[in-house]
Amino acid sequence: MAASLGGSCGTTCLAAEGPLVLYEFTSGGPAAINTAAGDLSLDLIVSKSDAIDAKHHALRLDGKTSAISKTSTKQLLDAIKRSNELTLEVWLTPDTMKQSGPARIVTFSTDTSNRNFTLGQDNDRYDVRLRTSNTDKNGLPSLASPPRSLTTKLTQVVFTRSAAGMTRLYINGKQVSQSKATGTFSNWSDTARLSLGDEVSGGRPWTGKLHRVAIYTRALSSADVRADFAGGIHQDAGHTASPKQIAELHFQQQIAPLLAKHCLECHDNASSSGDLVLDRKASVMSDAVVAGDSENSPLWISVQDDSMPHNRDPLSTDEKRLLRKWIDDGAAWNLDWIDPADYLHDSATADQYVRRLTAQEYVRSVRDAVDVDISDLAGDLLPPDVRADGFNNTAYNLTVDLGHVEAYNELAKQIVARMDVRDYAGRFWGQAKLTDKEMRGLIEKMGRWVLRGPLEHSEIDFYRGISTSVAASGGDYRDAVAATIQAMLQSPRFLYRIENQAADGRTAYVDDYQLACRISYTLWGAPPDKKLSDAASAGQLQDPKILHQQVTRMLQDDRAVERSKDFVTQWLNLNHLNALQPSADRFPDWRPELADDMRRETLAFFEHVVWDQKLPLANLLDAQVTFCSPQLAKHYGIQPVQPGFSRYDLSALPERGGLLTQGSLLSIGGDDASMVTRGLFVLNNLLRGVVNDPPPCVDTTPVPATAGVSARTIAESRIKNEACGGCHKRFEPLAFGLEKFDGLGSFQQQDEFQNPLRGDGNILVPGSAEPVDFADAAELMQLLASSDRVQETLVWKLAQFAVGRPLTADDSPVVRRIHRDSRSQGGTYQAIVSEIIFGPLVIPQR
């Protein structure tokens, strides 16, 4: 064979126009870098960081490894559409001749049935599928090489498609097949991603080595292909990734998380233990690291002998190796600062695609699907959804146990018992007959609505089997339909939101029906209505204009208000009020009804700020208004204005403004108004700050206030304590402004021991160099409301709730962009949630 691992390109092989995309795998690390000349950024994230063998210029694919684009492929898509021509050139070494599916070598697709193009292996042949306006969405009919044309030796495979529609397949410079695929690329999917070694959605792995992958926006001639083959693998057609690029990627993906996990608890701006700050480049390079020389770097010396981290587990052998390599390679650093909050969750915990409906979502889904309200039953029968990472809808925590199975079964029976089954079936199918034709028609139409998308043939067969069994047992039409609905309400497609899943566990292609569900459950916590379902059925949701119209319409629906209250209830954990039982000795005037009034106050206040006034979301922190019953107003020391739940202007009582001064929030500190609990709430839920759990050796027993020793005095002593202060100074001062509010939210100047109370303090925003002083609760609220960090945290929390999973460092740039763009539109709830929907967190790769 003429090809070799060396060689240079002849003058003909690439002619005047090189590839738009080129991967040569000459640099190791977690990404395959596009080294083609030009400004197209289309690097591929490799699922195994050691899969690239830079020494031998190969990407090793073992059946569990793939490389998938994470950034938009729109530039590549548009360029190929404009030219209406294509060349795919691949140098590869297959592991075996027994791979089928076809196994995906290179694919520009969305899932196993929808692609723009794919080069695959079908046992001893290569198979190319290309989608045009005259082929189906799977790119069929395909173009295949002859039998036994595939070997396990180093091979060049080239596929070309001309503007006239002629397709050709070459192996090692020789044409082996040709056909026609006329039409244009106008129907190519703009949500497709580029993947090497497996389908984007997984399930079609290929094993072997890739040495070079190039994509051209023109059809190479036969002479070009022959010269290209003669020139060998490595063509002088692009630039190689610089060592600086590789080093910075290594820092972002390996070193920044390592420092955040092990070092910044004691060595960030807030703590700076030993006057050492490790979250910023300038201080690291001046005090801790000698770039290129780990042996003389204080950071490495302390880590090597396990003297750091102090009172924590030492770094693992692999972590030490990574840290030392980073220093010896020059200590690249390309972040403004390392934000520990970005690294609380690994990217592996990201998108969850088999997501059970929460109890609230289930009730609403039943209501919208079959017009039956079962909220009275669900509360008694369904196990409660448990909070995880601050929310009840966190996907990984929405498991199913026997209690769920039994509840869903009983609920389905009672739902159907409450329905007029014949009337309901008549909405979808006119003929109330048990014939095969009529029942299949009904199942198809009704199932599309109840199960939020079209049914597969196998599903129709399954539900038809249920109705047949009922009829065979002597049941009538009503019985057969009832049993079918009952089965649908217990099916995974109803109880879960099931979407396409990529092999790497990240965002995959979603079709219009799945996108409609993402939008409706984000905005409403409920399934799509008829208008959104019809738009999905017509394929209109790929049109940005129509998508914007739908979102605007849905935000004007009462269901959007209902869903926003789900968010604030979970974010603020208002359900803790259900178990509020203060000491009768300390709070003799307490009545359980006050807990309901506190919840109602917060929700009415939220609705007023967000929906009635449409103010920026940050105004929740300092708006000078609230809503109280006469009993709650009296509890707060406010003169009731009239019977019933009423609005109260607080402009004359500035210490009462905003969420943090409401009883629903203040009561999280318990009877003792714990500054630890209150401060941690502000740190975690408003400032997105991070503190680790205390070491096992630390006594965390609360110290109660006594005569002459207030809660603040005790807090200040903790902050000064060497063992405690490093962490406590991050959050306890945040609660100083709330000291005048007791455990149930009443305002007072002295505590029960007659200790005078204060409201002054300071706040150190994560990432800031210096704390900012405040004189009282009102100033604290103003500082929080005006803080960019707090405003971004609100976006972060709302985005986390919208997608139902913890966010990671990969999501951080997206959240910042959502924050920036929504702030330019007023920073309202409506603006933020719209930006979330139109961004990659909900609509992948638009």
XYZ file of C-alpha atoms in Angstrom, residues 33-377:
345
model
C -8.863 19.835 18.073
C -10.065 21.062 14.685
C -6.754 22.075 13.091
C -8.120 23.179 9.720
C -7.094 26.642 8.565
C -9.898 29.118 9.205
C -11.949 30.364 12.109
C -14.367 27.449 12.556
C -14.254 26.273 16.161
C -15.474 22.687 16.209
C -13.442 20.745 18.745
C -14.720 17.348 19.853
C -14.827 16.256 23.492
C -13.374 12.766 23.897
C -15.146 10.641 26.493
C -11.826 9.111 27.627
C -9.043 11.636 28.120
C -6.309 9.099 27.287
C -7.927 7.875 24.059
C -5.774 10.120 21.854
C -2.361 8.601 21.157
C -0.526 11.737 20.016
C 2.736 9.849 19.446
C 1.113 7.616 16.816
C -1.437 10.216 15.680
C -4.491 8.153 16.467
C -7.779 8.240 18.288
C -8.263 4.814 19.848
C -11.915 3.745 19.885
C -12.683 0.706 22.035
C -16.468 0.555 21.772
C -16.937 2.636 24.909
C -15.222 5.770 23.647
C -16.484 8.493 21.361
C -15.678 12.094 20.459
C -18.652 14.420 20.102
C -19.012 18.103 19.276
C -20.168 20.258 22.178
C -20.325 23.595 20.383
C -22.708 24.590 17.615
C -22.241 22.894 14.230
C -24.153 25.666 12.447
C -21.116 27.040 10.568
C -20.295 23.603 9.174
C -23.933 22.979 8.317
C -24.374 26.334 6.562
C -21.140 25.993 4.584
C -22.095 22.554 3.217
C -25.628 23.729 2.452
C -24.273 26.693 0.487
C -21.912 24.599 -1.611
C -24.314 21.644 -2.019
C -21.154 19.527 -2.254
C -19.324 17.353 0.233
C -16.204 15.281 0.718
C -15.501 13.132 3.760
C -11.967 11.756 3.990
C -11.026 9.294 6.744
C -7.793 7.426 7.457
C -8.554 4.526 9.763
C -7.582 1.083 11.000
C -10.587 -1.124 11.868
C -10.153 -3.606 14.712
C -12.295 -6.314 13.164
C -14.357 -7.121 10.080
C -17.314 -8.107 12.248
C -18.932 -4.775 13.087
C -22.453 -3.992 11.972
C -25.312 -1.582 12.540
C -23.622 -0.021 10.590
C -21.100 0.803 13.312
C -20.556 4.584 13.259
C -17.092 5.685 12.200
C -17.977 9.315 11.484
C -21.504 10.664 11.790
C -23.152 14.065 11.527
C -26.505 13.104 13.001
C -29.028 13.412 15.798
C -29.809 9.779 16.621
C -29.893 6.312 15.094
C -32.610 7.234 12.576
C -31.912 10.867 11.717
C -28.705 12.036 10.080
C -27.125 14.436 7.666
C -24.395 11.949 6.750
C -22.733 8.878 8.243
C -19.749 6.736 7.333
C -20.141 3.331 8.943
C -18.859 -0.226 8.881
C -21.205 -3.061 7.967
C -19.031 -6.143 8.541
C -16.667 -6.351 5.509
C -18.036 -3.258 3.743
C -18.145 0.505 4.240
C -21.562 2.115 4.175
C -22.350 5.812 3.627
C -25.741 7.360 4.302
C -26.410 10.867 3.011
C -29.567 12.845 3.595
C -30.861 15.056 0.790
C -34.256 16.438 -0.138
C -34.728 13.294 -2.266
C -33.724 10.681 0.330
C -35.321 9.815 3.642
C -34.246 11.328 6.957
C -31.987 8.330 7.626
C -30.013 8.952 4.433
C -31.338 5.880 2.648
C -30.707 4.433 0.144
C -27.055 4.258 1.185
C -23.893 3.878 -0.881
C -21.828 0.800 0.093
C -18.450 -0.536 -0.945
C -18.283 -4.048 -2.463
C -18.180 -7.140 -0.221
C -14.787 -7.879 1.344
C -13.542 -4.372 0.502
C -12.865 -3.662 4.185
C -9.721 -4.930 5.886
C -8.127 -4.404 9.274
C -5.140 -2.586 7.734
C -4.511 1.164 7.596
C -6.978 2.457 5.007
C -7.998 5.694 3.337
C -11.761 6.012 2.723
C -13.137 8.983 0.778
C -16.773 9.787 -0.008
C -17.688 12.620 -2.384
C -20.966 14.141 -3.484
C -21.081 16.692 -6.307
C -23.625 19.479 -6.807
C -25.151 17.400 -9.593
C -25.892 14.644 -7.078
C -23.214 12.129 -8.115
C -21.854 10.172 -5.133
C -18.605 8.217 -5.207
C -16.778 6.050 -2.684
C -13.016 5.537 -2.822
C -10.753 3.120 -0.931
C -7.007 3.802 -0.986
C -7.320 6.188 -3.920
C -9.450 3.890 -6.097
C -13.153 4.390 -6.802
C -15.095 1.320 -5.655
C -18.752 2.488 -5.847
C -20.889 5.255 -7.257
C -24.533 6.265 -7.309
C -26.770 9.325 -7.301
C -28.274 11.287 -4.421
C -29.963 14.187 -6.167
C -31.621 17.130 -4.473
C -30.211 19.580 -1.955
C -29.173 19.610 1.699
C -32.008 21.978 2.604
C -33.574 19.357 4.889
C -30.426 18.777 6.932
C -31.067 18.908 10.656
C -29.608 21.937 12.396
C -29.552 20.040 15.696
C -27.147 17.406 14.377
C -23.783 16.932 16.069
C -20.526 15.571 14.753
C -19.416 12.333 16.385
C -16.540 9.883 15.945
C -16.748 6.262 17.049
C -20.453 5.997 17.896
C -23.858 7.398 17.127
C -24.612 10.715 18.807
C -27.366 8.987 20.785
C -25.202 5.925 21.436
C -25.814 2.297 20.574
C -23.704 1.998 17.383
C -20.092 1.842 18.627
C -17.166 1.282 16.283
C -13.789 -0.093 17.370
C -10.498 0.735 15.726
C -8.208 3.721 15.244
C -8.868 6.991 13.468
C -5.774 8.793 12.171
C -7.255 11.621 10.134
C -10.784 12.929 9.544
C -11.352 15.774 7.064
C -14.556 17.366 5.776
C -14.552 19.530 2.644
C -17.324 21.716 1.303
C -16.589 20.567 -2.235
C -16.373 17.284 -4.074
C -12.762 16.234 -4.572
C -12.013 14.940 -8.046
C -10.693 11.437 -8.665
C -7.272 12.960 -9.311
C -7.441 14.817 -6.008
C -8.285 11.615 -4.151
C -5.451 9.660 -5.819
C -2.933 12.389 -5.026
C -4.259 12.667 -1.501
C -3.750 8.956 -0.960
C -0.261 9.058 -2.429
C 0.649 11.937 -0.115
C -0.125 9.924 3.001
C -2.106 10.715 6.126
C -0.697 14.073 7.195
C -1.488 16.863 4.768
C -0.224 20.398 5.223
C -3.730 21.808 5.197
C -4.195 23.361 8.585
C -2.604 24.441 11.805
C -1.885 22.206 14.749
C -3.253 22.960 18.154
C -0.739 25.007 20.078
C 0.764 23.694 23.300
C -0.837 26.731 24.963
C -4.332 25.605 23.862
C -3.765 22.098 25.172
C -2.320 23.335 28.463
C -5.224 25.741 29.069
C -7.742 22.997 28.375
C -5.914 20.765 30.858
C -6.068 23.536 33.459
C -9.803 24.134 33.016
C -10.826 20.489 33.039
C -8.372 19.004 35.523
C -6.539 21.550 37.678
C -9.240 24.131 38.432
C -11.623 21.437 39.779
C -8.766 19.934 41.800
C -7.894 23.250 43.436
C -11.570 24.019 44.061
C -12.090 20.662 45.757
C -8.984 20.494 47.906
C -7.504 23.969 48.401
C -9.947 26.853 48.207
C -11.756 26.071 51.456
C -8.767 27.609 53.235
C -6.998 29.529 50.494
C -9.448 31.786 48.682
C -10.060 35.522 49.156
C -12.412 34.928 52.072
C -10.056 32.726 54.102
C -6.526 33.265 52.766
C -5.121 30.971 55.444
C -1.419 31.637 55.879
C -1.831 34.639 53.573
C -1.999 32.197 50.680
C -4.667 32.731 48.003
C -5.002 30.025 45.365
C -8.041 31.103 43.359
C -6.266 33.804 41.308
C -3.355 33.566 38.941
C -1.345 36.512 40.288
C -1.243 35.263 43.878
C -0.622 31.651 42.834
C 2.328 32.549 40.633
C 3.830 34.923 43.181
C 3.425 32.792 46.299
C 2.746 29.143 45.447
C 4.016 28.027 42.050
C 7.248 28.290 40.117
C 6.068 27.691 36.559
C 7.966 24.795 35.017
C 9.572 23.728 38.296
C 7.417 21.680 40.651
C 10.336 20.747 42.904
C 10.711 24.384 43.977
C 6.994 25.201 44.064
C 5.626 25.601 47.632
C 2.235 24.294 46.530
C 3.691 21.037 45.229
C 5.977 20.615 48.226
C 3.018 20.934 50.624
C 0.854 18.575 48.599
C 3.594 16.031 48.023
C 4.205 15.426 51.725
C 0.437 15.592 52.515
C 0.782 18.612 54.797
C -1.947 20.113 52.639
C -4.914 19.934 52.723
C -4.904 20.402 56.496
C -7.301 18.145 58.451
C -8.650 16.728 55.199
C -7.934 13.682 53.061
C -4.740 14.079 51.003
C -4.743 14.206 47.238
C -4.797 10.871 45.459
C -1.822 9.625 43.472
C -3.525 10.575 40.183
C -4.414 14.046 41.472
C -0.826 14.616 42.557
C 0.400 13.489 39.154
C -1.950 15.934 37.396
C -0.932 18.821 39.643
C 2.764 18.189 39.211
C 2.445 17.855 35.438
C 0.522 21.121 35.291
C 3.265 22.966 37.151
C 6.098 21.372 35.155
C 4.304 22.143 31.880
C 4.264 25.849 32.690
C 1.222 26.265 34.976
C -1.167 27.550 32.312
C -4.034 29.644 33.738
C -6.828 31.173 31.650
C -9.616 31.916 34.168
C -10.271 35.226 35.913
C -10.657 33.261 39.126
C -11.606 29.751 40.154
C -15.199 29.772 41.348
C -15.631 26.726 43.622
C -19.385 26.739 43.028
C -18.791 25.819 39.388
C -17.175 22.559 40.476
C -19.599 21.294 43.105
C -20.897 18.761 40.594
C -18.989 16.793 38.009
C -20.151 16.885 34.407
C -21.018 13.204 34.733
C -24.013 14.242 36.856
C -25.399 16.351 34.033
C -28.368 15.699 31.787
C -30.860 13.073 32.915
C -33.188 11.902 30.185
C -35.377 9.273 31.826
C -37.010 11.656 34.251
C -39.952 10.673 36.430
C -42.692 13.233 36.795
C -42.809 14.819 40.218
C -46.039 14.423 42.173
C -47.135 17.911 41.112
C -46.259 17.246 37.475
C -48.102 13.931 37.596
C -51.277 15.559 38.960
C -51.145 18.246 36.274
C -50.393 15.717 33.551
C -53.456 13.689 34.535
C -55.545 16.854 34.685
C -54.487 18.001 31.213
C -54.585 14.529 29.629
C -57.959 13.242 30.843
C -59.603 16.222 32.602
C -59.581 14.607 36.049
C -58.291 16.374 39.166
C -56.678 13.852 41.506
C -54.803 16.277 43.762
C -56.887 15.018 46.686
C -55.837 11.418 46.036
